[in-house]
mmCIF file of N, CA, C and O in Angstrom:
data_model
loop_
_atom_site.group_PDB
_atom_site.id
_atom_site.type_symbol
_atom_site.label_atom_id
_atom_site.label_comp_id
_atom_site.label_asym_id
_atom_site.label_seq_id
_atom_site.Cartn_x
_atom_site.Cartn_y
_atom_site.Cartn_z
ATOM 1 N N MET A 15 -13.320 7.284 12.910
ATOM 2 C CA MET A 15 -13.452 8.246 11.049
ATOM 3 C C MET A 15 -12.751 7.421 10.642
ATOM 4 O O MET A 15 -11.350 6.796 10.500
ATOM 5 N N LYS A 16 -13.441 6.628 9.002
ATOM 6 C CA LYS A 16 -13.426 5.857 8.045
ATOM 7 C C LYS A 16 -12.629 7.159 6.902
ATOM 8 O O LYS A 16 -12.731 7.658 6.668
ATOM 9 N N GLY A 17 -11.507 6.195 6.773
ATOM 10 C CA GLY A 17 -10.540 7.373 5.874
ATOM 11 C C GLY A 17 -9.053 6.788 5.465
ATOM 12 O O GLY A 17 -8.958 5.524 6.331
ATOM 13 N N VAL A 18 -8.598 7.908 5.070
ATOM 14 C CA VAL A 18 -7.319 7.297 4.990
ATOM 15 C C VAL A 18 -6.029 8.810 5.050
ATOM 16 O O VAL A 18 -6.800 9.702 4.836
ATOM 17 N N THR A 19 -4.898 8.870 5.615
ATOM 18 C CA THR A 19 -4.416 9.815 6.495
ATOM 19 C C THR A 19 -3.310 9.651 6.043
ATOM 20 O O THR A 19 -2.457 8.842 5.100
ATOM 21 N N PHE A 20 -3.382 11.070 4.622
ATOM 22 C CA PHE A 20 -2.101 11.238 3.760
ATOM 23 C C PHE A 20 -1.055 12.451 3.986
ATOM 24 O O PHE A 20 -1.135 13.793 4.136
ATOM 25 N N GLY A 21 -0.186 11.545 4.985
ATOM 26 C CA GLY A 21 0.925 12.780 5.542
ATOM 27 C C GLY A 21 0.684 13.465 7.092
ATOM 28 O O GLY A 21 -0.430 12.217 7.685
ATOM 29 N N THR A 22 0.427 14.852 7.279
ATOM 30 C CA THR A 22 -0.387 15.193 7.792
ATOM 31 C C THR A 22 -2.219 15.310 7.370
ATOM 32 O O THR A 22 -3.203 16.419 8.065
ATOM 33 N N HIS A 23 -2.856 15.233 6.427
ATOM 34 C CA HIS A 23 -4.307 15.587 6.190
ATOM 35 C C HIS A 23 -4.770 14.254 6.209
ATOM 36 O O HIS A 23 -4.225 12.989 5.625
ATOM 37 N N HIS A 24 -6.090 13.997 5.597
ATOM 38 C CA HIS A 24 -7.126 13.312 5.737
ATOM 39 C C HIS A 24 -7.733 12.780 4.548
ATOM 40 O O HIS A 24 -7.562 14.253 4.896
ATOM 41 N N SER A 25 -8.658 11.925 4.222
ATOM 42 C CA SER A 25 -8.801 12.374 3.699
ATOM 43 C C SER A 25 -10.537 13.104 3.916
ATOM 44 O O SER A 25 -10.906 13.302 2.528
ATOM 45 N N ASN A 26 -11.172 12.927 4.258
ATOM 46 C CA ASN A 26 -12.756 13.561 5.347
ATOM 47 C C ASN A 26 -11.626 15.832 4.469
ATOM 48 O O ASN A 26 -12.182 15.234 4.349
ATOM 49 N N ASP A 27 -10.687 15.045 4.746
ATOM 50 C CA ASP A 27 -10.340 16.813 4.686
ATOM 51 C C ASP A 27 -10.392 17.143 3.491
ATOM 52 O O ASP A 27 -10.398 18.627 3.090
ATOM 53 N N TYR A 28 -10.541 16.253 2.351
ATOM 54 C CA TYR A 28 -10.820 16.460 1.702
ATOM 55 C C TYR A 28 -11.847 16.498 0.549
ATOM 56 O O TYR A 28 -12.808 16.474 -1.048
ATOM 57 N N GLY A 29 -12.657 16.402 1.315
ATOM 58 C CA GLY A 29 -14.026 15.365 0.749
ATOM 59 C C GLY A 29 -14.343 13.971 0.448
ATOM 60 O O GLY A 29 -15.269 13.907 -0.900
ATOM 61 N N LEU A 30 -13.416 13.625 0.299
ATOM 62 C CA LEU A 30 -13.125 11.951 -0.574
ATOM 63 C C LEU A 30 -13.639 11.129 0.386
ATOM 64 O O LEU A 30 -13.419 11.078 1.907
ATOM 65 N N ILE A 31 -14.663 9.608 -0.022
ATOM 66 C CA ILE A 31 -15.234 9.352 0.849
ATOM 67 C C ILE A 31 -15.002 7.662 0.128
ATOM 68 O O ILE A 31 -14.780 7.434 -1.005
ATOM 69 N N LEU A 32 -13.758 7.168 1.326
ATOM 70 C CA LEU A 32 -13.058 5.828 0.621
ATOM 71 C C LEU A 32 -14.972 4.741 0.981
ATOM 72 O O LEU A 32 -15.786 3.981 1.508
ATOM 73 N N SER A 33 -14.707 4.095 -0.424
ATOM 74 C CA SER A 33 -15.308 3.339 -1.327
ATOM 75 C C SER A 33 -14.550 2.383 -1.035
ATOM 76 O O SER A 33 -16.085 1.143 -0.664
ATOM 77 N N ARG A 34 -13.611 1.544 -1.247
ATOM 78 C CA ARG A 34 -13.444 0.361 -0.895
ATOM 79 C C ARG A 34 -12.091 -0.265 -0.850
ATOM 80 O O ARG A 34 -11.380 1.478 -1.393
ATOM 81 N N LYS A 35 -11.863 -0.347 -0.077
ATOM 82 C CA LYS A 35 -10.006 -0.611 0.466
ATOM 83 C C LYS A 35 -9.699 -2.017 0.005
ATOM 84 O O LYS A 35 -10.258 -3.063 -0.045
ATOM 85 N N TYR A 36 -8.459 -2.097 -0.656
ATOM 86 C CA TYR A 36 -7.159 -4.061 -0.587
ATOM 87 C C TYR A 36 -5.896 -3.542 -0.082
ATOM 88 O O TYR A 36 -5.150 -2.579 -0.447
ATOM 89 N N ILE A 37 -5.907 -4.369 0.809
ATOM 90 C CA ILE A 37 -4.808 -4.440 1.829
ATOM 91 C C ILE A 37 -4.185 -6.293 1.269
ATOM 92 O O ILE A 37 -5.291 -6.826 1.731
ATOM 93 N N GLU A 38 -2.913 -5.942 0.920
ATOM 94 C CA GLU A 38 -2.657 -7.199 0.836
ATOM 95 C C GLU A 38 -1.749 -8.013 0.775
ATOM 96 O O GLU A 38 -1.478 -7.241 2.256
ATOM 97 N N SER A 39 -2.131 -9.042 0.784
ATOM 98 C CA SER A 39 -1.203 -10.049 2.262
ATOM 99 C C SER A 39 1.108 -10.126 2.214
ATOM 100 O O SER A 39 0.540 -9.868 1.484
ATOM 101 N N PRO A 40 1.362 -9.269 3.504
ATOM 102 C CA PRO A 40 2.990 -9.547 3.143
ATOM 103 C C PRO A 40 3.529 -11.121 2.749
ATOM 104 O O PRO A 40 3.246 -11.428 3.701
ATOM 105 N N LYS A 41 4.170 -11.166 1.306
ATOM 106 C CA LYS A 41 4.795 -11.911 1.636
ATOM 107 C C LYS A 41 6.312 -11.888 2.205
ATOM 108 O O LYS A 41 7.101 -11.094 1.840
ATOM 109 N N PRO A 42 6.855 -13.194 2.298
ATOM 110 C CA PRO A 42 7.768 -13.274 3.304
ATOM 111 C C PRO A 42 9.354 -13.185 1.643
ATOM 112 O O PRO A 42 7.769 -13.359 1.495
ATOM 113 N N LYS A 43 10.179 -13.030 2.464
ATOM 114 C CA LYS A 43 10.806 -12.350 1.981
ATOM 115 C C LYS A 43 12.158 -14.044 2.459
ATOM 116 O O LYS A 43 12.092 -14.330 3.339
ATOM 117 N N LEU A 44 11.556 -14.692 1.748
ATOM 118 C CA LEU A 44 12.705 -16.249 1.305
ATOM 119 C C LEU A 44 13.814 -15.518 1.211
ATOM 120 O O LEU A 44 14.809 -15.227 0.362
ATOM 121 N N GLU A 45 15.313 -16.693 1.919
ATOM 122 C CA GLU A 45 16.599 -17.238 0.857
ATOM 123 C C GLU A 45 16.365 -18.481 1.274
ATOM 124 O O GLU A 45 16.497 -19.460 1.353
ATOM 125 N N ILE A 46 16.835 -19.000 -0.824
ATOM 126 C CA ILE A 46 16.055 -19.826 -1.269
ATOM 127 C C ILE A 46 18.079 -19.963 -1.964
ATOM 128 O O ILE A 46 18.511 -18.944 -2.161
ATOM 129 N N ILE A 47 18.555 -21.204 -0.620
ATOM 130 C CA ILE A 47 20.036 -21.064 -2.050
ATOM 131 C C ILE A 47 19.956 -23.171 -2.703
ATOM 132 O O ILE A 47 19.672 -23.750 -2.366
ATOM 133 N N ASP A 48 20.741 -22.674 -3.764
ATOM 134 C CA ASP A 48 20.640 -23.104 -4.467
ATOM 135 C C ASP A 48 21.509 -24.192 -4.691
ATOM 136 O O ASP A 48 22.749 -23.793 -4.534
ATOM 137 N N LEU A 49 22.104 -25.939 -4.133
ATOM 138 C CA LEU A 49 23.740 -25.945 -4.086
ATOM 139 C C LEU A 49 23.151 -26.735 -5.359
ATOM 140 O O LEU A 49 23.015 -27.741 -5.658
ATOM 141 N N PRO A 50 25.341 -26.534 -6.078
ATOM 142 C CA PRO A 50 25.067 -26.900 -6.898
ATOM 143 C C PRO A 50 25.740 -28.865 -6.550
ATOM 144 O O PRO A 50 25.565 -28.695 -6.054
ATOM 145 N N GLY A 51 24.111 -29.254 -7.372
ATOM 146 C CA GLY A 51 24.902 -31.117 -7.527
ATOM 147 C C GLY A 51 23.650 -31.450 -6.536
ATOM 148 O O GLY A 51 23.859 -32.605 -6.058
ATOM 149 N N ALA A 52 23.358 -30.498 -5.991
ATOM 150 C CA ALA A 52 22.301 -31.214 -4.894
ATOM 151 C C ALA A 52 20.574 -31.161 -5.458
ATOM 152 O O ALA A 52 20.525 -30.382 -5.986
ATOM 153 N N ASP A 53 20.286 -32.509 -5.194
ATOM 154 C CA ASP A 53 18.333 -32.526 -5.272
ATOM 155 C C ASP A 53 18.544 -31.107 -3.985
ATOM 156 O O ASP A 53 18.392 -30.976 -3.026
ATOM 157 N N GLY A 54 16.747 -30.672 -5.413
ATOM 158 C CA GLY A 54 15.947 -29.419 -4.487
ATOM 159 C C GLY A 54 16.773 -27.661 -3.559
ATOM 160 O O GLY A 54 17.985 -27.600 -4.193
ATOM 161 N N VAL A 55 16.725 -27.842 -3.091
ATOM 162 C CA VAL A 55 16.981 -26.418 -2.728
ATOM 163 C C VAL A 55 17.605 -26.331 -0.924
ATOM 164 O O VAL A 55 16.813 -27.397 -0.314
ATOM 165 N N LEU A 56 18.307 -25.168 -0.083
ATOM 166 C CA LEU A 56 18.003 -25.457 0.826
ATOM 167 C C LEU A 56 17.465 -24.087 1.328
ATOM 168 O O LEU A 56 17.582 -22.621 1.028
ATOM 169 N N ASP A 57 16.063 -24.043 2.092
ATOM 170 C CA ASP A 57 14.803 -22.460 2.144
ATOM 171 C C ASP A 57 16.436 -22.557 4.164
ATOM 172 O O ASP A 57 15.417 -23.105 4.925
ATOM 173 N N MET A 58 16.731 -21.443 3.524
ATOM 174 C CA MET A 58 17.402 -20.792 6.026
ATOM 175 C C MET A 58 16.264 -19.378 5.798
ATOM 176 O O MET A 58 17.097 -18.198 6.219
ATOM 177 N N THR A 59 14.780 -19.228 5.070
ATOM 178 C CA THR A 59 14.202 -17.998 5.205
ATOM 179 C C THR A 59 14.513 -18.409 6.844
ATOM 180 O O THR A 59 14.138 -16.852 7.751
ATOM 181 N N ASP A 60 13.924 -18.892 7.737
ATOM 182 C CA ASP A 60 13.684 -18.568 9.298
ATOM 183 C C ASP A 60 14.997 -19.160 10.518
ATOM 184 O O ASP A 60 15.369 -18.940 11.865
ATOM 185 N N TYR A 61 16.172 -18.945 9.328
ATOM 186 C CA TYR A 61 17.326 -19.769 10.300
ATOM 187 C C TYR A 61 18.304 -18.459 11.098
ATOM 188 O O TYR A 61 18.790 -19.193 12.165
ATOM 189 N N PHE A 62 18.403 -17.444 10.673
ATOM 190 C CA PHE A 62 18.373 -16.602 11.790
ATOM 191 C C PHE A 62 17.593 -16.176 12.462
ATOM 192 O O PHE A 62 18.032 -14.255 12.958
ATOM 193 N N GLY A 63 16.642 -16.354 12.986
ATOM 194 C CA GLY A 63 15.387 -15.519 13.603
ATOM 195 C C GLY A 63 14.048 -14.843 13.480
ATOM 196 O O GLY A 63 13.593 -16.302 12.504
ATOM 197 N N ASP A 64 13.542 -14.305 12.968
ATOM 198 C CA ASP A 64 11.962 -13.608 12.943
ATOM 199 C C ASP A 64 12.435 -13.373 11.415
ATOM 200 O O ASP A 64 13.118 -13.375 10.338
ATOM 201 N N VAL A 65 11.216 -14.338 10.561
ATOM 202 C CA VAL A 65 11.041 -14.348 9.128
ATOM 203 C C VAL A 65 10.778 -13.040 8.502
ATOM 204 O O VAL A 65 9.979 -12.171 9.496
ATOM 205 N N LYS A 66 11.532 -12.028 8.120
ATOM 206 C CA LYS A 66 11.047 -10.828 7.268
ATOM 207 C C LYS A 66 10.441 -10.934 6.690
ATOM 208 O O LYS A 66 10.130 -11.485 5.910
ATOM 209 N N TYR A 67 9.524 -9.597 5.930
ATOM 210 C CA TYR A 67 8.467 -9.149 4.711
ATOM 211 C C TYR A 67 8.317 -8.037 4.341
ATOM 212 O O TYR A 67 9.158 -7.456 4.206
ATOM 213 N N GLU A 68 7.900 -8.558 2.813
ATOM 214 C CA GLU A 68 8.094 -7.883 1.503
ATOM 215 C C GLU A 68 7.069 -6.620 1.929
ATOM 216 O O GLU A 68 6.303 -6.595 2.512
ATOM 217 N N ASN A 69 7.511 -5.623 1.253
ATOM 218 C CA ASN A 69 6.133 -4.435 2.004
ATOM 219 C C ASN A 69 4.714 -5.023 1.121
ATOM 220 O O ASN A 69 5.222 -5.151 -0.051
ATOM 221 N N ARG A 70 3.735 -3.923 1.336
ATOM 222 C CA ARG A 70 2.635 -4.858 1.196
ATOM 223 C C ARG A 70 2.357 -3.465 0.344
ATOM 224 O O ARG A 70 2.620 -2.916 0.686
ATOM 225 N N GLU A 71 0.852 -4.061 -0.665
ATOM 226 C CA GLU A 71 0.741 -2.981 -1.324
ATOM 227 C C GLU A 71 -0.304 -2.822 -1.220
ATOM 228 O O GLU A 71 -1.503 -4.067 -0.770
ATOM 229 N N LEU A 72 -0.753 -1.078 -0.912
ATOM 230 C CA LEU A 72 -2.211 -0.605 -0.317
ATOM 231 C C LEU A 72 -2.899 0.196 -1.762
ATOM 232 O O LEU A 72 -2.463 0.549 -2.209
ATOM 233 N N LYS A 73 -3.892 -0.675 -1.962
ATOM 234 C CA LYS A 73 -5.190 -0.028 -2.952
ATOM 235 C C LYS A 73 -6.022 0.834 -1.851
ATOM 236 O O LYS A 73 -6.715 -0.016 -1.413
ATOM 237 N N PHE A 74 -6.680 2.110 -2.186
ATOM 238 C CA PHE A 74 -8.514 2.741 -2.071
ATOM 239 C C PHE A 74 -8.949 3.057 -3.091
ATOM 240 O O PHE A 74 -8.069 4.246 -3.602
ATOM 241 N N GLU A 75 -10.556 3.161 -2.957
ATOM 242 C CA GLU A 75 -11.009 4.450 -3.945
ATOM 243 C C GLU A 75 -11.473 4.929 -3.473
ATOM 244 O O GLU A 75 -12.352 4.406 -2.589
ATOM 245 N N PHE A 76 -12.120 5.823 -3.535
ATOM 246 C CA PHE A 76 -12.843 6.751 -2.902
ATOM 247 C C PHE A 76 -14.291 8.068 -4.151
ATOM 248 O O PHE A 76 -13.832 6.906 -4.953
ATOM 249 N N SER A 77 -14.484 7.754 -3.138
ATOM 250 C CA SER A 77 -15.677 8.637 -4.670
ATOM 251 C C SER A 77 -15.834 10.041 -3.462
ATOM 252 O O SER A 77 -15.304 10.494 -2.516
ATOM 253 N N THR A 78 -16.475 10.858 -4.624
ATOM 254 C CA THR A 78 -16.569 12.738 -3.598
ATOM 255 C C THR A 78 -17.832 12.828 -4.764
ATOM 256 O O THR A 78 -18.238 12.788 -5.767
ATOM 257 N N GLY A 79 -18.117 14.375 -4.371
ATOM 258 C CA GLY A 79 -19.966 14.713 -5.138
ATOM 259 C C GLY A 79 -19.102 15.701 -6.332
ATOM 260 O O GLY A 79 -19.549 16.659 -6.745
ATOM 261 N N VAL A 80 -17.410 16.156 -5.926
ATOM 262 C CA VAL A 80 -17.070 17.538 -6.332
ATOM 263 C C VAL A 80 -17.062 16.764 -7.733
ATOM 264 O O VAL A 80 -17.028 15.530 -8.367
ATOM 265 N N ARG A 81 -17.523 17.887 -8.906
ATOM 266 C CA ARG A 81 -17.607 17.427 -10.753
ATOM 267 C C ARG A 81 -16.707 18.364 -10.935
ATOM 268 O O ARG A 81 -16.528 19.051 -11.047
ATOM 269 N N GLY A 82 -16.484 17.914 -11.840
ATOM 270 C CA GLY A 82 -16.400 19.494 -13.140
ATOM 271 C C GLY A 82 -14.257 19.340 -12.963
ATOM 272 O O GLY A 82 -13.424 19.015 -12.293
ATOM 273 N N ARG A 83 -14.399 20.829 -13.605
ATOM 274 C CA ARG A 83 -13.342 21.533 -12.739
ATOM 275 C C ARG A 83 -12.317 21.494 -11.450
ATOM 276 O O ARG A 83 -11.712 21.283 -11.294
ATOM 277 N N GLU A 84 -13.953 20.976 -10.243
ATOM 278 C CA GLU A 84 -12.821 21.069 -9.307
ATOM 279 C C GLU A 84 -13.094 19.800 -8.777
ATOM 280 O O GLU A 84 -11.787 19.506 -7.956
ATOM 281 N N LEU A 85 -12.919 18.860 -9.467
ATOM 282 C CA LEU A 85 -12.546 17.602 -9.375
ATOM 283 C C LEU A 85 -11.341 17.792 -9.703
ATOM 284 O O LEU A 85 -10.409 16.735 -8.949
ATOM 285 N N LEU A 86 -10.629 18.211 -11.413
ATOM 286 C CA LEU A 86 -9.307 18.624 -11.188
ATOM 287 C C LEU A 86 -8.583 19.121 -9.930
ATOM 288 O O LEU A 86 -7.539 18.286 -10.203
ATOM 289 N N GLU A 87 -8.949 20.000 -9.480
ATOM 290 C CA GLU A 87 -8.413 21.087 -8.603
ATOM 291 C C GLU A 87 -8.660 20.365 -7.632
ATOM 292 O O GLU A 87 -7.071 20.149 -6.271
ATOM 293 N N LEU A 88 -9.005 19.399 -7.238
ATOM 294 C CA LEU A 88 -8.899 18.160 -5.635
ATOM 295 C C LEU A 88 -7.661 16.887 -6.648
ATOM 296 O O LEU A 88 -6.935 16.830 -4.962
ATOM 297 N N TYR A 89 -7.846 16.518 -7.395
ATOM 298 C CA TYR A 89 -7.267 15.126 -8.073
ATOM 299 C C TYR A 89 -5.823 15.975 -7.858
ATOM 300 O O TYR A 89 -4.628 15.669 -7.163
ATOM 301 N N SER A 90 -5.441 17.697 -8.002
ATOM 302 C CA SER A 90 -4.010 18.322 -8.009
ATOM 303 C C SER A 90 -4.083 18.222 -6.664
ATOM 304 O O SER A 90 -2.298 18.146 -6.141
ATOM 305 N N ARG A 91 -4.014 18.666 -5.163
ATOM 306 C CA ARG A 91 -4.254 18.923 -4.390
ATOM 307 C C ARG A 91 -3.682 18.135 -3.754
ATOM 308 O O ARG A 91 -3.118 17.797 -3.041
ATOM 309 N N VAL A 92 -4.771 16.804 -3.997
ATOM 310 C CA VAL A 92 -4.253 15.427 -3.254
ATOM 311 C C VAL A 92 -2.800 14.563 -3.668
ATOM 312 O O VAL A 92 -2.298 14.787 -3.356
ATOM 313 N N GLN A 93 -1.735 15.144 -4.747
ATOM 314 C CA GLN A 93 -1.427 14.573 -5.293
ATOM 315 C C GLN A 93 -0.384 15.905 -4.644
ATOM 316 O O GLN A 93 0.918 14.622 -4.956
ATOM 317 N N GLU A 94 -0.625 16.269 -4.786
ATOM 318 C CA GLU A 94 0.188 17.648 -3.683
ATOM 319 C C GLU A 94 1.061 17.160 -2.120
ATOM 320 O O GLU A 94 2.102 16.836 -1.535
ATOM 321 N N THR A 95 0.073 16.339 -2.033
ATOM 322 C CA THR A 95 -0.002 16.059 -0.512
ATOM 323 C C THR A 95 1.110 14.979 -0.367
ATOM 324 O O THR A 95 1.441 14.373 0.578
ATOM 325 N N ALA A 96 0.789 13.883 -1.689
ATOM 326 C CA ALA A 96 1.893 12.528 -1.426
ATOM 327 C C ALA A 96 2.936 12.863 -2.166
ATOM 328 O O ALA A 96 3.550 12.161 -1.549
ATOM 329 N N ASP A 97 3.731 13.804 -2.359
ATOM 330 C CA ASP A 97 4.979 14.316 -2.762
ATOM 331 C C ASP A 97 5.740 14.875 -1.277
ATOM 332 O O ASP A 97 5.026 14.646 -0.655
#
């Protein structure tokens, strides 16, 4: 089933059709030390073991057959789920 889960609900529960998704690659958390009086910097990113990563950004676009006032009500229901 294509779509996205919001808490315990799936986008299909709201009649939303996943049109497009964008999932950013995670960026590594860099541990850079600038030493005064030295050229360049020290990269300590992997010194303590595995490289750790920042949160990635996820964007989803949906379409629906719902229009007018019903669309506003649907939008409100989805927003309440996200809280």
